[in-house]
Short mmCIF file of C-alpha atoms and ligand atoms in Angstrom, two decimals:
data_model
loop_
_atom_site.label_atom_id
_atom_site.label_comp_id
_atom_site.label_asym_id
_atom_site.label_seq_id
_atom_site.Cartn_x
_atom_site.Cartn_y
_atom_site.Cartn_z
CA UNK G 12 0.00 0.00 0.00
CA UNK G 13 2.81 2.43 0.95
CA UNK G 14 4.92 1.50 -2.06
CA UNK G 15 2.00 2.04 -4.48
CA UNK G 16 1.16 5.39 -2.92
CA UNK G 17 4.78 6.61 -3.22
CA UNK G 18 4.77 5.81 -6.94
CA UNK G 19 1.93 8.24 -7.67
CA UNK G 20 2.65 12.00 -8.17
CA UNK G 21 2.30 14.11 -4.99
CA UNK G 22 1.58 17.72 -4.37
CA UNK G 23 4.72 18.79 -6.27
CA UNK G 24 6.99 17.63 -3.43
CA UNK G 25 10.69 16.94 -4.11
CA UNK G 26 10.74 13.80 -2.00
CA UNK G 27 8.61 11.80 0.44
CA UNK G 28 9.92 9.26 2.95
CA UNK G 29 7.91 6.90 5.13
CA UNK G 30 9.51 5.07 8.06
CA UNK G 31 7.40 2.40 9.72
CA UNK G 32 8.65 1.16 13.10
CA UNK G 33 7.22 -1.86 14.92
CA UNK G 34 8.73 -2.63 18.32
CA UNK G 35 7.96 -5.19 21.03
CA UNK G 36 9.76 -4.84 24.37
CA UNK G 37 9.53 -7.60 27.00
CA UNK G 38 10.76 -7.22 30.57
CA UNK G 39 11.62 -10.07 32.97
CA UNK G 40 12.87 -9.35 36.51
CA UNK G 41 13.76 -11.56 39.47
CA UNK G 42 14.20 -9.50 42.65
CA UNK G 43 15.41 -11.15 45.84
CA UNK G 44 14.80 -14.60 44.35
CA UNK G 45 11.16 -13.80 43.45
CA UNK G 46 9.87 -13.41 39.91
CA UNK G 47 8.13 -10.07 39.40
CA UNK G 48 5.19 -9.89 36.95
CA UNK G 49 6.66 -9.76 33.43
CA UNK G 50 5.51 -6.98 31.15
CA UNK G 51 5.37 -6.35 27.43
CA UNK G 52 5.04 -3.13 25.46
CA UNK G 53 4.03 -2.93 21.81
CA UNK G 54 4.60 0.19 19.74
CA UNK G 55 3.97 0.85 16.05
CA UNK G 56 3.72 3.93 13.91
CA UNK G 57 4.77 5.86 10.84
CA UNK G 58 7.03 8.89 10.42
CA UNK G 59 6.41 10.86 7.25
CA UNK G 60 9.12 13.24 6.01
CA UNK G 61 8.83 15.47 2.99
CA UNK G 62 11.39 17.63 1.21
CA UNK G 63 9.78 20.64 -0.41
CA UNK G 64 11.73 23.43 -2.12
CA UNK G 65 14.82 22.60 -0.03
CA UNK G 66 13.10 22.35 3.38
CA UNK G 67 12.04 19.33 5.42
CA UNK G 68 8.66 18.88 7.10
CA UNK G 69 7.66 16.03 9.41
CA UNK G 70 4.44 14.43 10.70
CA UNK G 71 3.83 11.09 12.39
CA UNK G 72 0.87 8.82 13.07
CA UNK G 73 0.16 5.57 14.88
CA UNK G 74 -2.99 5.00 12.76
CA UNK G 75 -2.20 2.20 10.28
CA UNK G 76 -4.18 3.48 7.29
CA UNK G 77 -3.35 5.10 3.97
CA UNK G 78 -5.67 8.01 4.70
CA UNK G 79 -3.75 8.79 7.94
CA UNK G 80 -0.46 8.66 6.03
CA UNK G 81 -1.86 10.95 3.31
CA UNK G 82 -2.99 13.40 5.98
CA UNK G 83 0.54 13.36 7.46
CA UNK G 84 2.03 14.09 4.03
CA UNK G 85 -0.19 17.18 3.80
CA UNK G 86 0.73 18.35 7.32
CA UNK G 87 4.45 17.75 6.68
CA UNK G 88 4.24 19.64 3.36
CA UNK G 89 2.62 22.62 5.13
CA UNK G 90 5.38 22.58 7.77
CA UNK G 91 8.07 22.47 5.06
CA UNK G 92 6.37 25.44 3.37
CA UNK G 93 6.34 27.36 6.69
CA UNK G 94 10.06 26.54 7.27
CA UNK G 95 10.92 28.69 4.26
CA UNK G 96 10.17 31.73 6.39
CA UNK G 97 12.85 30.68 8.92
CA UNK G 98 15.60 29.43 6.57
CA UNK G 99 18.55 27.63 8.13
CA UNK G 100 19.89 25.57 5.24
CA UNK G 101 18.46 24.61 1.86
CA UNK G 102 18.82 20.87 1.21
CA UNK G 103 18.63 18.86 -2.00
CA UNK G 104 17.59 15.25 -2.63
CA UNK G 105 21.29 14.39 -2.28
CA UNK G 106 20.71 13.99 1.49
CA UNK G 107 18.14 11.23 0.90
CA UNK G 108 20.03 8.65 -1.21
CA UNK G 109 18.35 5.84 -3.16
CA UNK G 110 19.02 2.59 -1.34
CA UNK G 111 17.78 -1.00 -1.20
CA UNK G 112 18.75 -3.69 1.26
CA UNK G 113 18.15 -5.42 4.55
CA UNK G 114 19.80 -6.18 7.88
CA UNK G 115 18.87 -8.82 10.43
CA UNK G 116 20.56 -9.26 13.86
CA UNK G 117 22.31 -12.60 14.27
CA UNK G 118 20.26 -14.60 16.79
CA UNK G 119 21.09 -18.16 17.91
CA UNK G 120 18.17 -18.68 20.32
CA UNK G 121 15.10 -16.63 19.26
CA UNK G 122 12.89 -15.12 21.97
CA UNK G 123 10.01 -17.50 21.17
CA UNK G 124 12.20 -20.61 21.60
CA UNK G 125 12.19 -20.37 25.39
CA UNK G 126 9.09 -20.31 27.57
CA UNK G 127 8.53 -17.59 30.15
CA UNK G 128 9.05 -20.28 32.82
CA UNK G 129 12.43 -21.28 31.37
CA UNK G 130 13.58 -17.63 31.22
CA UNK G 131 12.61 -17.03 34.86
CA UNK G 132 14.32 -20.29 35.89
CA UNK G 133 17.61 -19.05 34.42
CA UNK G 134 17.25 -15.69 36.16
CA UNK G 135 16.32 -17.31 39.47
CA UNK G 136 19.20 -19.81 39.35
CA UNK G 137 21.72 -17.00 39.96
CA UNK G 138 19.77 -15.31 42.79
CA UNK G 139 21.54 -17.29 45.59
CA UNK G 140 24.93 -16.50 43.99
CA UNK G 141 24.10 -12.78 44.11
CA UNK G 142 23.24 -13.11 47.82
CA UNK G 143 26.25 -14.74 49.48
CA UNK G 144 25.69 -13.29 52.98
CA UNK G 145 22.95 -11.83 55.19
CA UNK G 146 24.40 -8.35 54.62
CA UNK G 147 23.11 -8.49 51.02
CA UNK G 148 19.85 -6.54 51.16
CA UNK G 149 18.78 -6.53 47.50
CA UNK G 150 19.49 -8.60 44.40
CA UNK G 151 18.21 -8.26 40.85
CA UNK G 152 18.65 -10.45 37.79
CA UNK G 153 16.76 -9.12 34.81
CA UNK G 154 16.40 -9.48 31.08
CA UNK G 155 14.98 -7.05 28.53
CA UNK G 156 14.30 -8.26 25.00
CA UNK G 157 13.48 -5.65 22.35
CA UNK G 158 12.50 -6.79 18.86
CA UNK G 159 12.35 -3.98 16.33
CA UNK G 160 11.39 -3.95 12.67
CA UNK G 161 12.10 -0.77 10.69
CA UNK G 162 10.81 -0.35 7.14
CA UNK G 163 12.01 2.66 5.18
CA UNK G 164 10.41 3.70 1.89
CA UNK G 165 11.25 6.69 -0.29
CA UNK G 166 9.55 8.23 -3.31
CA UNK G 167 12.95 7.77 -5.05
CA UNK G 168 12.46 3.96 -4.87
CA UNK G 169 14.31 3.42 -1.58
CA UNK G 170 13.24 0.23 0.18
CA UNK G 171 15.01 -0.94 3.35
CA UNK G 172 14.11 -3.53 5.97
CA UNK G 173 16.04 -3.89 9.24
CA UNK G 174 15.16 -6.37 12.00
CA UNK G 175 16.99 -5.90 15.26
CA UNK G 176 16.98 -8.04 18.40
CA UNK G 177 18.40 -6.15 21.38
CA UNK G 178 18.96 -7.94 24.69
CA UNK G 179 20.04 -6.46 28.03
CA UNK G 180 20.97 -8.76 30.91
CA UNK G 181 21.55 -7.11 34.27
CA UNK G 182 22.82 -8.64 37.53
CA UNK G 183 22.91 -6.48 40.68
CA UNK G 184 23.71 -7.02 44.31
CA UNK G 185 23.45 -4.40 47.07
CA UNK G 186 24.88 -5.00 50.54
CA UNK G 187 24.81 -2.98 53.75
CA UNK G 188 26.69 -3.40 57.05
CA UNK G 189 27.71 -1.05 59.85
CA UNK G 190 26.39 2.01 58.00
CA UNK G 191 28.24 1.17 54.77
CA UNK G 192 26.12 0.43 51.67
CA UNK G 193 27.67 -0.74 48.42
CA UNK G 194 26.30 -1.93 45.07
CA UNK G 195 27.96 -4.11 42.46
CA UNK G 196 26.43 -4.72 39.03
CA UNK G 197 27.12 -6.31 35.66
CA UNK G 198 25.09 -5.24 32.63
CA UNK G 199 25.50 -6.62 29.13
CA UNK G 200 23.63 -5.05 26.20
CA UNK G 201 24.12 -6.79 22.88
CA UNK G 202 22.39 -7.71 19.63
CA UNK G 203 21.80 -11.44 20.03
CA UNK G 204 19.15 -13.88 21.21
CA UNK G 205 18.48 -15.69 24.45
CA UNK G 206 21.96 -17.21 24.27
CA UNK G 207 22.73 -14.25 26.56
CA UNK G 208 21.16 -16.42 29.29
CA UNK G 209 23.77 -19.19 28.93
CA UNK G 210 23.75 -20.70 32.47
CA UNK G 211 27.55 -20.92 32.78
CA UNK G 212 28.07 -17.29 31.69
CA UNK G 213 25.34 -16.05 34.03
CA UNK G 214 26.83 -18.03 36.92
CA UNK G 215 30.32 -16.62 36.28
CA UNK G 216 29.02 -13.04 36.12
CA UNK G 217 26.84 -13.49 39.23
CA UNK G 218 29.77 -15.02 41.15
CA UNK G 219 31.88 -11.93 40.51
CA UNK G 220 29.06 -9.50 41.46
CA UNK G 221 28.10 -11.48 44.59
CA UNK G 222 31.68 -11.79 45.87
CA UNK G 223 32.80 -8.24 45.07
CA UNK G 224 29.86 -6.51 46.76
CA UNK G 225 31.00 -8.17 50.03
CA UNK G 226 34.65 -7.17 49.41
CA UNK G 227 33.48 -3.56 49.02
CA UNK G 228 31.77 -3.63 52.44
CA UNK G 229 35.15 -4.25 54.09
CA UNK G 230 37.21 -2.09 51.70
CA UNK G 231 39.20 1.07 52.39
CA UNK G 232 38.09 4.34 50.82
CA UNK G 233 39.82 5.23 47.52
CA UNK G 234 42.68 7.63 48.36
CA UNK G 235 43.02 11.17 46.99
CA UNK G 236 46.17 11.30 44.87
CA UNK G 237 47.55 11.70 41.36
CA UNK G 238 48.57 8.31 40.00
CA UNK G 239 48.29 6.02 36.99
CA UNK G 240 44.73 4.85 36.29
CA UNK G 241 43.76 1.55 34.65
CA UNK G 242 40.16 1.28 33.40
CA UNK G 243 38.18 -1.86 32.57
CA UNK G 244 36.12 -1.91 29.32
CA UNK G 245 32.83 -1.41 31.24
CA UNK G 246 34.08 2.00 32.43
CA UNK G 247 35.83 2.75 29.12
CA UNK G 248 32.33 2.51 27.57
CA UNK G 249 31.19 5.60 29.48
CA UNK G 250 34.56 7.34 29.02
CA UNK G 251 34.40 6.95 25.22
CA UNK G 252 30.71 7.85 25.13
CA UNK G 253 30.95 11.12 27.06
CA UNK G 254 34.35 12.49 26.10
CA UNK G 255 34.68 11.31 22.48
CA UNK G 256 31.22 10.35 21.21
CA UNK G 257 29.22 13.40 22.30
CA UNK G 258 31.87 16.07 21.46
CA UNK G 259 32.20 14.64 17.93
CA UNK G 260 28.46 14.86 17.12
CA UNK G 261 28.36 17.32 14.26
CA UNK G 262 24.96 18.79 15.16
CA UNK G 263 26.42 19.78 18.55
CA UNK G 264 29.44 21.32 16.83
CA UNK G 265 27.06 23.22 14.52
CA UNK G 266 25.18 24.47 17.61
CA UNK G 267 21.83 22.66 17.14
CA UNK G 268 21.93 21.03 20.60
CA UNK G 269 23.28 23.91 22.67
CA UNK G 270 19.89 24.62 24.23
CA UNK G 271 19.47 21.15 25.70
CA UNK G 272 22.17 18.46 25.36
CA UNK G 273 25.00 21.00 25.02
CA UNK G 274 27.73 22.17 22.69
CA UNK G 275 31.24 20.82 22.06
CA UNK G 276 34.80 21.94 22.68
CA UNK G 277 35.60 20.60 19.17
CA UNK G 278 35.48 23.14 16.33
CA UNK G 279 35.03 22.53 12.60
CA UNK G 280 38.66 23.54 11.91
CA UNK G 281 39.92 20.86 14.34
CA UNK G 282 39.18 18.00 11.91
CA UNK G 283 42.45 16.78 10.38
CA UNK G 284 44.50 18.78 12.91
CA UNK G 285 43.61 18.30 16.55
CA UNK G 286 45.78 15.94 18.58
CA UNK G 287 42.92 14.41 20.54
CA UNK G 288 44.94 11.67 22.20
CA UNK G 289 48.25 9.82 22.30
CA UNK G 290 49.48 7.77 19.32
CA UNK G 291 47.76 4.72 20.87
CA UNK G 292 44.29 6.23 20.40
CA UNK G 293 42.41 4.77 17.41
CA UNK G 294 38.65 5.35 17.52
CA UNK G 295 36.28 3.94 14.90
CA UNK G 296 32.63 4.41 14.07
CA UNK G 297 31.75 0.78 13.37
CA UNK G 298 28.11 -0.22 12.89
CA UNK G 299 29.34 -3.44 11.24
CA UNK G 300 30.68 -5.21 14.34
CA UNK G 301 28.50 -8.32 14.74
CA UNK G 302 26.55 -8.47 17.97
CA UNK G 303 27.41 -4.95 19.15
CA UNK G 304 24.37 -3.05 20.43
CA UNK G 305 24.10 -0.36 17.72
CA UNK G 306 25.00 -2.38 14.62
CA UNK G 307 23.03 -1.71 11.45
CA UNK G 308 23.44 -1.67 7.67
CA UNK G 309 21.70 1.67 6.97
CA UNK G 310 20.85 4.70 9.04
CA UNK G 311 17.25 5.96 9.07
CA UNK G 312 17.61 8.13 5.99
CA UNK G 313 18.86 5.14 4.00
CA UNK G 314 22.57 6.01 4.05
CA UNK G 315 24.66 2.82 3.90
CA UNK G 316 26.87 2.45 6.97
CA UNK G 317 30.59 1.73 6.85
CA UNK G 318 33.43 1.57 9.37
CA UNK G 319 35.29 4.89 9.55
CA UNK G 320 38.18 6.19 11.62
CA UNK G 321 37.14 9.15 13.79
CA UNK G 322 40.54 9.41 15.48
CA UNK G 323 43.64 7.76 14.00
CA UNK G 324 46.91 7.55 15.97
CA UNK G 325 45.58 10.31 18.19
CA UNK G 326 44.65 12.77 15.40
CA UNK G 327 41.01 13.83 14.94
CA UNK G 328 39.89 12.80 11.44
CA UNK G 329 36.12 12.74 11.16
CA UNK G 330 33.00 13.73 13.07
CA UNK G 331 29.67 12.04 13.69
CA UNK G 332 27.88 13.98 10.99
CA UNK G 333 25.05 12.57 8.86
CA UNK G 334 24.54 13.48 5.20
CA UNK G 335 22.60 16.59 6.31
CA UNK G 336 25.40 17.71 8.68
CA UNK G 337 28.04 16.85 6.07
CA UNK G 338 26.23 19.13 3.61
CA UNK G 339 26.07 21.95 6.14
CA UNK G 340 29.62 21.61 7.55
CA UNK G 341 31.39 20.58 4.30
CA UNK G 342 33.21 17.93 6.37
CA UNK G 343 33.35 14.14 6.01
CA UNK G 344 31.01 12.22 8.30
CA UNK G 345 29.34 8.86 8.77
CA UNK G 346 25.94 7.15 8.32
CA UNK G 347 24.47 8.13 11.69
CA UNK G 348 21.14 9.90 11.14
CA UNK G 349 19.00 7.91 13.56
CA UNK G 350 15.69 8.24 15.38
CA UNK G 351 14.60 6.64 18.67
CA UNK G 352 11.24 5.61 17.23
CA UNK G 353 8.55 6.32 14.61
CA UNK G 354 7.49 9.57 16.32
CA UNK G 355 10.88 11.32 16.14
CA UNK G 356 12.87 12.75 13.21
CA UNK G 357 16.35 11.28 12.68
CA UNK G 358 19.29 13.35 13.99
CA UNK G 359 23.09 12.90 14.38
CA UNK G 360 23.73 10.10 16.87
CA UNK G 361 26.46 7.78 17.98
CA UNK G 362 26.23 4.15 16.88
CA UNK G 363 29.05 1.79 17.83
CA UNK G 364 32.03 3.97 18.74
CA UNK G 365 34.95 1.68 19.55
CA UNK G 366 38.54 2.02 20.75
CA UNK G 367 40.76 -0.42 18.84
CA UNK G 368 42.87 -2.82 20.92
CA UNK G 369 46.68 -2.83 21.22
CA UNK G 370 49.14 -5.56 22.20
CA UNK G 371 49.40 -5.80 25.99
CA UNK G 372 47.88 -8.49 28.17
CA UNK G 373 46.14 -7.27 31.36
CA UNK G 374 49.19 -8.39 33.39
CA UNK G 375 51.56 -6.50 31.05
CA UNK G 376 49.49 -3.31 31.52
CA UNK G 377 49.64 -3.70 35.31
CA UNK G 378 53.38 -4.34 34.97
CA UNK G 379 53.80 -0.80 33.61
CA UNK G 380 52.25 0.70 36.75
CA UNK G 381 54.41 1.25 39.84
CA UNK G 382 51.64 3.03 41.77
CA UNK G 383 48.08 3.25 40.48
CA UNK G 384 44.43 2.31 40.73
CA UNK G 385 42.35 -0.09 38.64
CA UNK G 386 38.62 0.74 38.32
CA UNK G 387 35.62 -1.19 36.99
CA UNK G 388 31.98 -0.36 36.14
CA UNK G 389 30.58 3.15 35.98
CA UNK G 390 28.55 4.40 38.94
CA UNK G 391 28.22 8.16 38.37
CA UNK G 392 29.15 10.75 35.80
CA UNK G 393 29.27 14.48 35.37
CA UNK G 394 30.65 16.39 32.39
CA UNK G 395 30.29 20.00 31.30
CA UNK G 396 28.18 21.26 28.37
CA UNK G 397 31.24 21.45 26.12
CA UNK G 398 32.16 17.84 26.99
CA UNK G 399 35.49 18.98 28.37
CA UNK G 400 35.87 18.78 32.16
CA UNK G 401 34.56 15.55 33.65
CA UNK G 402 34.31 13.62 36.90
CA UNK G 403 33.38 9.92 36.84
CA UNK G 404 32.81 7.43 39.64
CA UNK G 405 33.13 3.62 39.54
CA UNK G 406 31.72 0.75 41.60
CA UNK G 407 34.89 -1.21 42.30
CA UNK G 408 38.63 -0.54 42.44
CA UNK G 409 41.89 -2.21 43.35
CA UNK G 410 45.17 -0.59 44.27
CA UNK G 411 48.08 -1.36 41.89
CA UNK G 412 51.44 -1.61 43.63
CA UNK G 413 54.68 -2.52 41.85
CA UNK G 414 52.77 -3.93 38.86
CA UNK G 415 50.31 -6.09 40.83
CA UNK G 416 46.69 -5.71 41.99
CA UNK G 417 46.52 -5.41 45.76
CA UNK G 418 43.79 -4.22 48.18
CA UNK G 419 40.17 -3.51 47.21
CA UNK G 420 39.06 0.16 47.34
CA UNK G 421 35.51 1.50 47.61
CA UNK G 422 33.99 4.73 46.22
CA UNK G 423 36.64 5.35 43.53
CA UNK G 424 36.41 8.46 41.33
CA UNK G 425 38.64 10.32 38.90
CA UNK G 426 38.57 13.69 37.18
CA UNK G 427 40.27 15.15 34.10
CA UNK G 428 39.80 17.23 30.95
CA UNK G 429 38.97 15.41 27.70
CA UNK G 430 42.02 15.93 25.41
CA UNK G 431 44.72 15.97 28.15
CA UNK G 432 43.15 12.75 29.47
CA UNK G 433 43.26 10.97 26.10
CA UNK G 434 46.82 12.25 25.56
CA UNK G 435 47.79 10.50 28.79
CA UNK G 436 46.76 7.10 27.34
CA UNK G 437 49.93 5.06 28.02
CA UNK G 438 48.99 1.40 27.47
CA UNK G 439 46.37 -0.47 25.53
CA UNK G 440 45.09 -4.00 26.16
CA UNK G 441 45.19 -6.70 23.46
CA UNK G 442 42.08 -8.25 21.82
CA UNK G 443 41.83 -10.67 24.77
CA UNK G 444 40.93 -7.67 26.99
CA UNK G 445 38.54 -6.14 24.41
CA UNK G 446 34.84 -6.22 25.33
CA UNK G 447 31.66 -4.76 23.91
CA UNK G 448 29.02 -2.97 26.00
CA UNK G 449 26.03 -0.78 25.22
CA UNK G 450 23.19 1.25 26.61
CA UNK G 451 19.67 2.06 25.48
CA UNK G 452 19.64 5.42 27.26
CA UNK G 453 21.74 7.94 25.33
CA UNK G 454 19.59 11.08 25.52
CA UNK G 455 19.56 14.02 23.15
CA UNK G 456 17.22 16.09 20.97
CA UNK G 457 14.14 18.20 21.61
CA UNK G 458 11.75 16.44 22.12
CA UNK G 459 14.09 14.00 23.82
CA UNK G 460 15.18 10.83 22.06
CA UNK G 461 16.72 7.96 24.09
CA UNK G 462 18.69 5.82 21.68
CA UNK G 463 20.78 2.63 21.74
CA UNK G 464 24.56 2.93 21.41
CA UNK G 465 27.42 0.43 21.62
CA UNK G 466 31.01 0.90 22.80
CA UNK G 467 33.80 -1.67 22.72
CA UNK G 468 37.22 -1.16 24.25
CA UNK G 469 40.24 -2.98 25.60
CA UNK G 470 41.59 -2.35 29.13
CA UNK G 471 43.41 1.03 29.04
CA UNK G 472 46.00 2.73 31.26
CA UNK G 473 46.36 6.51 31.72
CA UNK G 474 49.29 8.45 33.21
CA UNK G 475 49.04 10.76 36.23
CA UNK G 476 45.29 11.17 36.74
CA UNK G 477 43.63 12.78 39.77
CA UNK G 478 41.72 10.12 41.72
CA UNK G 479 39.67 10.60 44.87
CA UNK G 480 37.24 8.83 47.20
CA UNK G 481 33.69 9.51 48.26
CA UNK G 482 30.22 8.52 47.10
CA UNK G 483 29.08 10.92 44.37
ZN1 ZN Z 2 24.76 9.97 25.52
#
């Protein structure tokens, strides 16, 4: 029905695009060994975009009928017409390329191949491992499965189908004793099926969470000092996201987001010149990495995605700019125009932003540190509007003395400024230390859009960083 409609002539518009999104989200939680009622959310709708005399107009509907879509085309055309009175940039059809293709997440165990009972059994099996002592006051093992189908049609013949399966498995344990409360967690967000509930993997992850939360109860406070800092991939995820991903979003650099999400310390003239980090720093935009949370073949305007270097040997090369931002900035970009759902227009977003691994084993990295601290798992974050000065807290830390991990430290934090921090990168873990994480909650845009992003990184070491204790 949509394809036929797009073939007929329309209101003298330059281009019409229809994006249909169908999404089912299912939530399973076991709290303190008890299964909570599962829930499921279904969402479906259509975003209609038109390009008219160089200006875009948008309208969306959740009514699945051709008459509702036609009405949206008329509303969007009126909005495009009105935009002419507030001109920002005149676009051509170049920013909506013709494209055909499909993408389907690789899934070994589909959601419908396990019963609800079997899923809860797997989640409940780890509950006793998360509670290894009476001081544990709360445990959670949960699973979220999101199945999304996105169909994109354009009046230029574009036809794209993408089916994504996103899974998030979370294990938490909170303990309290003598006025000290600590939480340890392990969250994995990947594109895969229910193989994420592999009993042996879950047990291993729960064992670490359950044991470490008790270690934290007895641990010393993280000291205040300047020393070498070693970060695990689950903290590197947040570090890359906040101090590389967001500052490189081209719409921020162009000023579009300054009212809400913020601006960027990066300027247009920095591309090709700025020494962002040490020679060890290689950052790629890679929506092609199998299983990573934000993998896709096309962005939501039909631009085919490819792996691109954003930072190569420490030098800033390319920003996170979609075809629209590339047109406006006259700079190279990537295929990253994405929307959180059918009722939002696509804007510049991160996808998978990864730090490429080096050669050192974890032990070799520690061996380079005479006095330092090793931190795992983000707990808190704060960064300024220009994505420059930051302060991040982690759940778990260990002192590094003479190249070896020693005592456990609680409430670890560190602070730095983005480019000096990345220039202090002194050692990079090998592929054996490389791990992929993701989140479904990267927020940006007015109205707000929470979107899924992925970040993979090896273990990394940084020279002379300010660390300090205290719950943030
Ligand atoms: Zn974000």
